[in-house]
Short mmCIF file of C-alpha atoms and ligand atoms in Angstrom, two decimals:
data_model
loop_
_atom_site.label_atom_id
_atom_site.label_comp_id
_atom_site.label_asym_id
_atom_site.label_seq_id
_atom_site.Cartn_x
_atom_site.Cartn_y
_atom_site.Cartn_z
CA MET A 256 44.82 77.95 20.89
CA GLN A 257 47.09 75.75 18.91
CA ALA A 258 48.46 76.97 15.59
CA ILE A 259 46.10 76.43 12.83
CA LYS A 260 47.19 73.99 10.08
CA PHE A 261 46.16 74.25 6.63
CA SER A 262 45.81 70.54 6.11
CA CYS A 263 47.02 67.51 8.03
CA PRO A 264 46.75 63.59 7.95
CA TYR A 265 44.26 62.28 10.46
CA PHE A 266 46.30 59.39 12.02
CA GLY A 267 46.02 57.64 15.31
CA ASP A 268 48.07 54.97 17.35
CA GLU A 269 46.29 52.37 15.03
CA GLU A 270 48.18 53.40 11.83
CA ALA A 271 51.45 53.58 13.82
CA LYS A 272 50.80 50.02 15.24
CA ALA A 273 49.60 48.58 11.86
CA ALA A 274 52.83 49.74 10.15
CA SER A 275 55.02 48.53 12.82
CA ASP A 276 53.26 45.06 12.70
CA VAL A 277 54.03 44.83 8.97
CA VAL A 278 57.73 45.63 9.62
CA LYS A 279 57.97 43.05 12.43
CA SER A 280 56.30 40.54 10.15
CA GLN A 281 59.21 41.10 7.63
CA TRP A 282 56.80 40.98 4.65
CA VAL A 283 56.74 44.31 3.51
CA VAL A 284 55.88 44.28 -0.01
CA GLY A 285 53.32 42.39 -2.22
CA GLY A 286 51.48 40.80 0.57
CA ALA A 287 48.25 40.30 2.39
CA LYS A 288 47.73 43.93 3.38
CA LEU A 289 47.97 45.10 -0.21
CA GLN A 290 45.40 42.63 -1.24
CA GLU A 291 43.17 43.49 1.47
CA LEU A 292 43.41 47.13 0.81
CA GLU A 293 42.71 46.61 -2.97
CA LYS A 294 39.41 44.47 -2.11
CA ARG A 295 38.23 47.15 0.17
CA PHE A 296 38.78 50.01 -2.30
CA ALA A 297 36.98 47.93 -4.95
CA VAL A 298 33.95 47.28 -2.80
CA MET A 299 33.82 50.77 -1.35
CA SER A 300 33.82 52.21 -4.96
CA ASN A 301 31.31 49.86 -6.55
CA THR A 302 33.95 48.20 -8.82
CA ILE A 303 35.45 44.73 -9.30
CA ALA A 304 39.15 45.40 -8.46
CA GLY A 305 41.62 47.59 -7.19
CA ILE A 306 45.35 48.03 -8.12
CA GLY A 307 47.52 49.69 -5.54
CA VAL A 308 50.15 51.99 -7.03
CA SER A 309 52.98 54.23 -5.74
CA SER A 310 50.98 57.40 -6.68
CA TRP A 311 47.96 58.63 -8.67
CA THR A 312 50.48 59.91 -11.19
CA THR A 313 52.18 56.52 -11.78
CA GLY A 314 48.69 54.81 -11.71
CA ALA A 315 47.56 57.24 -14.29
CA PHE A 316 50.72 56.72 -16.40
CA LEU A 317 50.11 52.93 -16.15
CA VAL A 318 46.52 53.18 -17.22
CA LEU A 319 47.38 55.42 -20.36
CA LYS A 320 50.02 52.80 -21.33
CA ALA A 321 47.55 49.95 -20.92
CA LEU A 322 44.98 51.60 -23.19
CA GLY A 323 47.58 52.30 -25.80
CA ILE A 324 47.37 56.10 -25.55
CA GLY A 325 50.40 57.50 -27.08
CA PRO A 326 51.81 59.83 -29.85
CA GLY A 327 49.27 61.38 -32.22
CA ASP A 328 46.49 60.89 -29.68
CA GLU A 329 44.64 63.78 -28.13
CA VAL A 330 43.40 63.64 -24.44
CA ILE A 331 40.78 66.21 -23.21
CA VAL A 332 41.64 67.41 -19.56
CA PRO A 333 40.77 70.57 -17.69
CA SER A 334 43.37 73.15 -17.15
CA LEU A 335 42.10 73.85 -13.79
CA THR A 336 43.59 70.94 -11.88
CA PHE A 337 46.87 69.96 -10.28
CA ILE A 338 49.29 69.86 -13.04
CA ALA A 339 49.88 66.07 -12.55
CA SER A 340 46.71 65.41 -14.48
CA VAL A 341 48.23 67.01 -17.51
CA ASN A 342 51.85 66.08 -17.16
CA VAL A 343 50.86 62.32 -17.34
CA ILE A 344 49.41 62.92 -20.68
CA LEU A 345 52.70 64.33 -22.01
CA HIS A 346 54.63 61.51 -20.30
CA ALA A 347 52.59 58.93 -22.45
CA GLY A 348 53.45 60.84 -25.35
CA ALA A 349 50.00 62.11 -26.20
CA THR A 350 48.73 65.79 -26.51
CA PRO A 351 46.65 67.40 -23.79
CA VAL A 352 43.72 69.48 -24.99
CA PHE A 353 42.34 71.76 -22.56
CA ALA A 354 38.69 72.24 -21.63
CA ASP A 355 37.20 75.03 -19.73
CA ILE A 356 35.16 74.56 -16.53
CA ASP A 357 31.81 75.32 -15.19
CA PRO A 358 31.91 78.61 -13.33
CA HIS A 359 29.98 77.23 -10.21
CA THR A 360 31.22 73.54 -9.66
CA TRP A 361 34.76 74.63 -11.02
CA ASN A 362 34.81 71.16 -12.76
CA ILE A 363 35.21 70.47 -16.25
CA ASP A 364 32.45 71.62 -18.64
CA PRO A 365 30.96 68.75 -20.67
CA ALA A 366 29.70 71.24 -23.38
CA ASP A 367 33.34 72.51 -23.78
CA ILE A 368 34.67 68.83 -24.05
CA GLU A 369 32.28 68.21 -26.82
CA ARG A 370 33.56 71.33 -28.64
CA LYS A 371 37.23 70.11 -28.31
CA ILE A 372 36.65 66.69 -29.81
CA THR A 373 38.69 65.95 -32.89
CA ALA A 374 39.27 62.85 -34.98
CA LYS A 375 42.39 62.44 -32.77
CA THR A 376 40.63 62.38 -29.58
CA LYS A 377 41.12 59.06 -27.76
CA LEU A 378 40.32 59.76 -24.10
CA ILE A 379 38.74 62.15 -21.76
CA LEU A 380 40.39 62.72 -18.43
CA PRO A 381 37.87 64.54 -16.25
CA VAL A 382 38.82 65.65 -12.74
CA ASP A 383 36.89 65.81 -9.56
CA GLN A 384 38.48 68.91 -8.36
CA ILE A 385 38.54 69.76 -4.61
CA GLY A 386 36.80 66.45 -3.89
CA LEU A 387 33.55 67.47 -5.61
CA PRO A 388 32.59 64.89 -8.39
CA CYS A 389 32.57 66.39 -12.01
CA ASP A 390 29.33 65.80 -14.22
CA ILE A 391 30.65 62.24 -14.92
CA GLN A 392 27.37 61.20 -16.32
CA GLY A 393 27.17 63.98 -18.74
CA ILE A 394 30.60 63.27 -19.79
CA GLN A 395 30.10 59.60 -20.17
CA LYS A 396 27.20 60.27 -22.53
CA ILE A 397 29.36 62.36 -24.79
CA ALA A 398 32.18 59.77 -24.66
CA LYS A 399 29.72 57.09 -25.64
CA LYS A 400 28.25 59.14 -28.60
CA HIS A 401 31.76 59.71 -29.91
CA GLY A 402 33.41 56.36 -29.02
CA ILE A 403 35.97 57.86 -26.84
CA MET A 404 37.43 56.26 -23.57
CA VAL A 405 37.00 58.02 -20.10
CA VAL A 406 39.41 57.65 -17.10
CA GLN A 407 38.25 59.62 -14.09
CA ASP A 408 40.97 61.53 -12.21
CA ALA A 409 39.44 60.92 -8.75
CA ALA A 410 42.66 61.85 -6.89
CA CYS A 411 40.80 64.05 -4.48
CA SER A 412 37.20 62.34 -4.52
CA PHE A 413 37.30 59.00 -2.73
CA ALA A 414 34.11 58.43 -0.81
CA SER A 415 32.22 61.27 -2.66
CA ALA A 416 29.16 60.08 -4.55
CA VAL A 417 26.85 60.91 -7.40
CA ASP A 418 23.25 60.01 -7.36
CA GLY A 419 23.91 57.96 -4.27
CA LYS A 420 26.64 55.76 -5.87
CA PRO A 421 30.24 56.18 -4.84
CA VAL A 422 32.91 57.58 -7.15
CA GLY A 423 34.18 54.69 -9.08
CA ALA A 424 30.70 53.53 -9.96
CA HIS A 425 30.18 55.63 -12.92
CA SER A 426 33.44 55.01 -14.82
CA ASP A 427 35.35 51.82 -16.16
CA ILE A 428 38.51 53.16 -14.76
CA THR A 429 38.93 55.34 -11.90
CA ILE A 430 42.22 56.49 -10.09
CA PHE A 431 42.41 57.73 -6.45
CA SER A 432 45.48 59.36 -4.69
CA LEU A 433 46.60 58.30 -1.26
CA HIS A 434 49.00 61.15 -0.95
CA ALA A 435 49.12 63.03 2.60
CA ARG A 436 46.74 65.89 1.46
CA LYS A 437 43.96 63.53 0.39
CA ILE A 438 40.98 62.17 2.18
CA VAL A 439 42.58 58.88 3.26
CA THR A 440 46.36 58.59 2.95
CA THR A 441 49.43 56.33 3.10
CA GLY A 442 51.83 59.14 2.79
CA GLU A 443 52.34 58.67 -0.93
CA GLY A 444 50.31 56.03 -2.91
CA GLY A 445 47.59 55.62 -5.30
CA MET A 446 44.67 53.22 -6.15
CA ILE A 447 43.26 52.39 -9.44
CA VAL A 448 39.86 50.86 -9.57
CA VAL A 449 38.38 49.11 -12.53
CA LYS A 450 35.24 47.12 -13.69
CA ASP A 451 37.16 44.56 -16.05
CA ALA A 452 38.93 41.69 -14.50
CA ASP A 453 41.41 41.20 -17.38
CA LEU A 454 42.42 44.80 -17.23
CA ALA A 455 42.93 44.50 -13.53
CA GLU A 456 45.33 41.46 -13.99
CA ARG A 457 47.24 43.39 -16.84
CA LEU A 458 47.52 46.50 -14.68
CA LYS A 459 48.85 44.31 -11.65
CA ARG A 460 51.33 42.81 -13.96
CA LEU A 461 52.38 46.19 -15.59
CA ARG A 462 53.16 47.78 -12.19
CA HIS A 463 55.44 44.91 -11.38
CA GLN A 464 57.74 44.88 -14.43
CA GLY A 465 55.16 42.89 -16.41
CA MET A 466 55.84 39.70 -14.37
CA SER A 467 53.13 36.89 -14.85
CA LEU A 468 53.18 35.82 -11.14
CA SER A 469 52.54 38.05 -8.08
CA ASP A 470 54.83 37.77 -5.14
CA PHE A 471 51.97 36.25 -3.41
CA ASP A 472 51.56 33.48 -6.10
CA ARG A 473 55.37 32.91 -6.37
CA ARG A 474 55.70 32.43 -2.46
CA ASP A 475 53.49 29.32 -2.44
CA ALA A 476 54.59 27.89 -5.80
CA SER A 477 57.10 25.31 -6.78
CA PRO A 478 60.54 26.83 -7.03
CA THR A 479 60.78 25.67 -10.75
CA HIS A 480 57.45 27.33 -11.62
CA PHE A 481 59.06 30.18 -13.33
CA GLU A 482 57.34 33.62 -13.81
CA ASN A 483 57.38 35.02 -17.40
CA TYR A 484 57.37 38.68 -18.63
CA PRO A 485 55.05 38.85 -21.59
CA GLU A 486 55.18 42.67 -21.87
CA VAL A 487 57.48 45.60 -20.72
CA GLY A 488 56.31 46.81 -17.28
CA TYR A 489 57.37 49.31 -14.56
CA ASN A 490 57.95 49.34 -10.88
CA PHE A 491 54.92 51.36 -9.49
CA ARG A 492 54.15 49.18 -6.43
CA LEU A 493 52.55 50.18 -3.16
CA THR A 494 54.12 48.64 -0.04
CA ASP A 495 52.23 46.46 2.63
CA ILE A 496 53.57 49.10 5.14
CA GLN A 497 51.56 51.65 3.34
CA ALA A 498 48.58 49.37 2.72
CA ALA A 499 48.43 48.57 6.36
CA ILE A 500 48.27 52.31 7.09
CA GLY A 501 45.66 52.64 4.39
CA LEU A 502 43.39 49.90 6.03
CA CYS A 503 43.36 51.91 9.11
CA GLN A 504 42.35 55.09 7.33
CA LEU A 505 39.50 53.14 5.86
CA ASP A 506 38.39 52.14 9.28
CA ARG A 507 38.07 55.75 10.32
CA LEU A 508 36.67 56.98 7.05
CA ASN A 509 33.17 57.76 8.63
CA ASP A 510 34.78 59.76 11.36
CA ILE A 511 36.84 61.65 8.92
CA MET A 512 33.82 62.43 6.56
CA GLN A 513 31.75 63.54 9.44
CA ARG A 514 34.22 65.95 10.82
CA ARG A 515 34.79 67.43 7.45
CA GLN A 516 31.08 67.71 6.70
CA ARG A 517 30.71 69.57 10.06
CA ILE A 518 33.54 71.94 9.44
CA ALA A 519 32.26 72.50 5.94
CA GLU A 520 28.66 73.23 7.11
CA ARG A 521 30.02 75.80 9.57
CA TYR A 522 32.08 77.50 6.71
CA GLN A 523 29.07 77.49 4.48
CA THR A 524 26.77 78.90 7.09
CA PHE A 525 29.14 81.65 7.84
CA PHE A 526 29.99 82.63 4.20
CA SER A 527 26.42 82.36 3.03
CA LYS A 528 25.89 85.70 4.49
CA HIS A 529 29.05 87.30 3.22
CA PRO A 530 28.63 89.98 0.57
CA TRP A 531 31.83 89.47 -1.43
CA ILE A 532 32.56 85.72 -1.04
CA LYS A 533 31.14 83.08 -3.32
CA LEU A 534 30.63 79.53 -1.61
CA PRO A 535 31.57 76.33 -3.34
CA THR A 536 28.52 74.87 -5.11
CA VAL A 537 27.46 71.36 -4.37
CA PRO A 538 25.01 70.14 -7.05
CA LYS A 539 21.73 68.46 -5.40
CA ASN A 540 22.71 64.97 -6.74
CA VAL A 541 26.24 65.11 -5.55
CA LYS A 542 27.94 64.23 -2.14
CA THR A 543 31.34 65.78 -1.58
CA ASN A 544 33.94 64.51 0.89
CA TRP A 545 35.01 68.13 1.39
CA GLN A 546 38.71 67.30 0.72
CA THR A 547 39.43 71.04 0.29
CA TYR A 548 37.36 74.13 1.19
CA GLN A 549 37.77 76.63 -1.59
CA ILE A 550 35.98 80.08 -1.66
CA GLN A 551 35.99 82.64 -4.49
CA LEU A 552 36.13 86.53 -4.37
CA LYS A 553 33.18 88.12 -6.09
CA ASP A 554 33.65 91.01 -8.43
CA ASN A 555 32.48 93.39 -5.60
CA ALA A 556 35.25 92.21 -3.41
CA PRO A 557 37.06 95.39 -1.80
CA ILE A 558 40.53 93.61 -1.68
CA SER A 559 42.21 91.25 -4.07
CA ARG A 560 42.52 87.52 -3.57
CA ASN A 561 46.33 87.86 -2.76
CA GLU A 562 45.71 90.78 -0.33
CA LEU A 563 43.14 88.53 1.39
CA MET A 564 45.70 85.75 1.54
CA ASP A 565 48.42 88.02 2.93
CA THR A 566 46.06 89.48 5.44
CA LEU A 567 45.15 85.92 6.72
CA PHE A 568 48.83 84.79 6.71
CA LYS A 569 49.71 87.84 9.04
CA LYS A 570 46.96 86.67 11.36
CA ASN A 571 48.40 83.03 11.32
CA ILE A 572 45.78 81.64 9.16
CA PRO A 573 47.28 79.45 6.54
CA THR A 574 45.68 79.43 3.09
CA ARG A 575 46.49 78.21 -0.42
CA ARG A 576 45.49 79.76 -3.71
CA GLY A 577 42.68 77.90 -5.43
CA VAL A 578 43.35 75.26 -8.03
CA MET A 579 45.92 76.17 -10.50
CA ALA A 580 45.45 76.80 -14.15
CA SER A 581 47.88 74.42 -15.64
CA HIS A 582 47.84 75.97 -19.20
CA LEU A 583 49.46 79.17 -17.71
CA GLU A 584 52.53 77.07 -16.56
CA LYS A 585 55.77 77.18 -18.73
CA PRO A 586 55.47 73.62 -20.32
CA TYR A 587 51.90 74.44 -21.62
CA LEU A 588 52.25 78.03 -22.69
CA SER A 589 52.85 77.25 -26.20
CA TYR A 590 49.43 75.49 -26.52
CA GLN A 591 47.85 79.04 -26.20
CA ALA A 592 44.75 77.75 -24.93
CA LYS A 593 42.03 80.20 -24.22
CA LEU A 594 40.05 79.31 -21.16
CA PRO A 595 38.27 82.50 -19.75
CA ILE A 596 36.51 80.85 -16.95
CA THR A 597 39.40 78.80 -15.82
CA GLU A 598 41.67 81.83 -15.72
CA HIS A 599 39.19 83.86 -13.73
CA VAL A 600 38.51 81.00 -11.26
CA ALA A 601 42.24 80.49 -10.79
CA ALA A 602 42.76 84.12 -10.14
CA THR A 603 39.92 84.68 -7.65
CA THR A 604 39.90 81.43 -5.51
CA LEU A 605 41.62 80.53 -2.30
CA GLN A 606 41.49 77.48 0.02
CA LEU A 607 40.90 77.84 3.70
CA PRO A 608 42.16 75.48 6.42
CA MET A 609 40.32 72.02 6.24
CA HIS A 610 41.37 68.83 7.91
CA PRO A 611 39.38 66.50 10.43
CA ALA A 612 41.15 67.85 13.48
CA LEU A 613 40.38 71.58 12.92
CA THR A 614 38.58 72.70 16.20
CA ASP A 615 35.55 74.88 16.54
CA GLU A 616 37.77 77.33 18.42
CA GLN A 617 40.23 77.57 15.56
CA GLN A 618 37.48 77.91 13.08
CA GLN A 619 35.78 80.76 15.31
CA TYR A 620 39.07 82.55 15.23
CA ILE A 621 39.09 82.40 11.46
CA PHE A 622 35.59 83.71 11.34
CA ASP A 623 36.58 86.50 13.87
CA ILE A 624 39.23 87.61 11.24
CA PHE A 625 37.02 87.58 8.45
CA ILE A 626 34.55 90.02 10.36
CA THR A 627 37.39 92.42 10.73
CA LEU A 628 37.78 92.75 6.95
CA PRO A 629 36.15 95.54 4.98
CA LEU A 630 32.42 95.27 4.23
CA SER A 631 32.10 92.27 6.49
CA PRO A 632 28.90 90.52 7.09
CA LEU A 633 28.28 91.10 10.83
C1 PLP B 884 46.84 65.23 -5.87
C2 PLP B 884 46.43 65.10 -7.25
C3 PLP B 884 47.02 64.32 -8.26
C4 PLP B 884 48.36 63.64 -8.02
O1 PLP B 884 48.39 62.57 -7.02
P1 PLP B 884 49.71 61.96 -6.62
O2 PLP B 884 49.34 60.81 -5.69
O3 PLP B 884 50.43 62.99 -5.82
O4 PLP B 884 50.39 61.57 -7.90
C5 PLP B 884 46.43 64.17 -9.55
N1 PLP B 884 45.28 64.83 -9.70
C6 PLP B 884 44.61 65.80 -8.83
C7 PLP B 884 43.41 66.39 -9.21
C8 PLP B 884 45.10 65.82 -7.61
O5 PLP B 884 44.55 66.44 -6.55
#
């Protein structure tokens, strides 16, 4: 049996050829592949435009700047998230305000969001953790009631859905990551999707130093048709080499989703009989892309989370701790946030191998090791 990988991009010869074709074409940035990728993301997320960026993080920074979020503003965010979601708020000069999570979905709790709203709250940044969409409809209701904006951190949840509509459909602004650990990847990269054409144009300018003409427009324009720079922008561009890889990934998205679904179902079936492991909860109206398979140790577990991870490691089963609690990291300790559910979940969860090429044989080996643990199910 081949060594089990925790996570791995799902590439074929198509991605290699597509990247090579762009290199051979010599048009490697700001070209047709990027435009095509942006259009496909917009269609697949029920929005009107995509803006390819160099990462989720730069995309989120660009969005916060475009929305005018800055010093004196508060942004409500879960602590239980990859720390990028929180860092970007500080980078914009605003103040993160941590909300606790639902103990079952591990996503931000709308009731706690409402408790954390103050006169300074400008934005809610909910996160779709481990690929499972948060209660975005509940959050939108609260935001509307209080006149607050919402930007959905969908770094992990491209192609997941709520009430039959894809992630993106329920928010004005949604940001996906295309990092190697995400469901579709370009190595590094991100995609903002929006429902407002003017905002889309502005974000496209801002990612390109504020330039009023895209590379595409400039190529075909008269040489004396000069661009201008109406506002200060950045360089957060996604290359056409990356975009070409991304297009191949979208072509194989159905296969990726089916494989992940099958692996997740096998895990769910096995652990549903387990006395001290709690499964991830998927609400009835939600479809998850199973980007990450995370489990939690119940209070009756005979070993600790760390002991379990070490035991699995010794048997060559790679794991990661569950999603981190950002407020317990040094830059955020001074906020003195009290988030009991977040802290409990961060201390008792772990993630198991999950990627489209994980074989039945490898997964059976993982089950066989679990069966040897104390108080095992079978
Ligand atoms: C991966 C991830 C990010 C960061 O994405 P990058 O593309 O690496 O910047 C942000 N938020 C969440 C929830 C993530 O999982």
